[in-house]
PDB file of C-alpha atoms in Angstrom:
ATOM      1  CA  MET A  22     176.094 112.593 149.175  1.00  0.00           C
ATOM      2  CA  CYS A  23     175.097 116.239 149.011  1.00  0.00           C
ATOM      3  CA  LEU A  24     175.307 119.082 151.559  1.00  0.00           C
ATOM      4  CA  ILE A  25     173.519 121.826 149.607  1.00  0.00           C
ATOM      5  CA  ASP A  26     172.406 124.908 151.569  1.00  0.00           C
ATOM      6  CA  CYS A  27     174.056 124.095 154.891  1.00  0.00           C
ATOM      7  CA  ARG A  28     174.852 127.678 155.817  1.00  0.00           C
ATOM      8  CA  ASN A  29     175.589 126.973 159.471  1.00  0.00           C
ATOM      9  CA  LEU A  30     178.178 124.256 158.940  1.00  0.00           C
ATOM     10  CA  LYS A  31     181.694 125.165 160.075  1.00  0.00           C
ATOM     11  CA  ARG A  32     183.354 121.759 159.810  1.00  0.00           C
ATOM     12  CA  VAL A  33     182.563 118.731 157.652  1.00  0.00           C
ATOM     13  CA  TYR A  34     183.782 115.173 158.167  1.00  0.00           C
ATOM     14  CA  ILE A  35     183.312 112.788 155.274  1.00  0.00           C
ATOM     15  CA  PRO A  36     184.212 109.260 156.441  1.00  0.00           C
ATOM     16  CA  LYS A  37     186.237 106.816 154.353  1.00  0.00           C
ATOM     17  CA  SER A  38     183.114 104.704 153.885  1.00  0.00           C
ATOM     18  CA  VAL A  39     181.762 107.381 151.505  1.00  0.00           C
ATOM     19  CA  GLU A  40     182.868 106.263 148.068  1.00  0.00           C
ATOM     20  CA  ASP A  41     181.575 109.055 145.849  1.00  0.00           C
ATOM     21  CA  VAL A  42     180.468 112.691 146.088  1.00  0.00           C
ATOM     22  CA  GLY A  43     179.445 115.352 143.614  1.00  0.00           C
ATOM     23  CA  GLU A  44     181.959 118.099 142.910  1.00  0.00           C
ATOM     24  CA  SER A  45     179.484 120.693 144.222  1.00  0.00           C
ATOM     25  CA  ILE A  46     178.891 118.955 147.558  1.00  0.00           C
ATOM     26  CA  LEU A  47     179.653 122.195 149.442  1.00  0.00           C
ATOM     27  CA  LEU A  48     177.486 124.466 147.275  1.00  0.00           C
ATOM     28  CA  GLY A  49     175.781 126.994 149.550  1.00  0.00           C
ATOM     29  CA  SER A  50     178.018 126.087 152.479  1.00  0.00           C
ATOM     30  CA  GLY A  51     180.251 129.152 152.386  1.00  0.00           C
ATOM     31  CA  ASN A  52     180.850 129.187 156.149  1.00  0.00           C
ATOM     32  CA  VAL A  53     182.668 125.838 156.121  1.00  0.00           C
ATOM     33  CA  LYS A  54     186.220 126.398 157.359  1.00  0.00           C
ATOM     34  CA  GLU A  55     187.483 122.825 157.532  1.00  0.00           C
ATOM     35  CA  VAL A  56     186.817 119.564 155.707  1.00  0.00           C
ATOM     36  CA  ILE A  57     188.191 116.234 156.899  1.00  0.00           C
ATOM     37  CA  VAL A  58     188.168 113.735 154.042  1.00  0.00           C
ATOM     38  CA  SER A  59     190.156 111.059 152.209  1.00  0.00           C
ATOM     39  CA  LYS A  60     192.480 112.238 149.424  1.00  0.00           C
ATOM     40  CA  GLU A  61     190.491 110.275 146.848  1.00  0.00           C
ATOM     41  CA  ILE A  62     187.251 112.076 147.691  1.00  0.00           C
ATOM     42  CA  ALA A  63     188.962 115.471 148.128  1.00  0.00           C
ATOM     43  CA  GLU A  64     190.100 115.323 144.499  1.00  0.00           C
ATOM     44  CA  LYS A  65     186.440 115.311 143.427  1.00  0.00           C
ATOM     45  CA  ILE A  66     185.349 118.377 145.431  1.00  0.00           C
ATOM     46  CA  ASP A  67     185.430 122.047 144.438  1.00  0.00           C
ATOM     47  CA  PHE A  68     186.542 123.795 147.649  1.00  0.00           C
ATOM     48  CA  TYR A  69     186.113 127.457 148.518  1.00  0.00           C
ATOM     49  CA  GLU A  70     189.456 129.279 148.843  1.00  0.00           C
ATOM     50  CA  ASN A  71     189.276 129.650 152.629  1.00  0.00           C
ATOM     51  CA  VAL A  72     188.621 125.962 153.381  1.00  0.00           C
ATOM     52  CA  LYS A  73     191.305 123.999 155.208  1.00  0.00           C
ATOM     53  CA  VAL A  74     191.417 120.385 154.007  1.00  0.00           C
ATOM     54  CA  ARG A  75     192.660 117.666 156.367  1.00  0.00           C
ATOM     55  CA  TYR A  76     193.134 114.168 155.060  1.00  0.00           C
ATOM     56  CA  ILE A  77     192.080 110.929 156.719  1.00  0.00           C
ATOM     57  CA  ASP A  78     195.037 108.550 156.961  1.00  0.00           C
TER      58      ASP A  78
END
């Protein structure tokens, strides 16, 4: 899964069914303010400083 160059994204939801992502999934998506994701996937992602991460239970 890759979201390169998604400049207009503000919020990203990555469902639990996604099993793997690249660490640079948000490259070029500097406007993202919130990511909703499982803890396992979140550990693999390099987040920008201003991104709020919410975990899926």
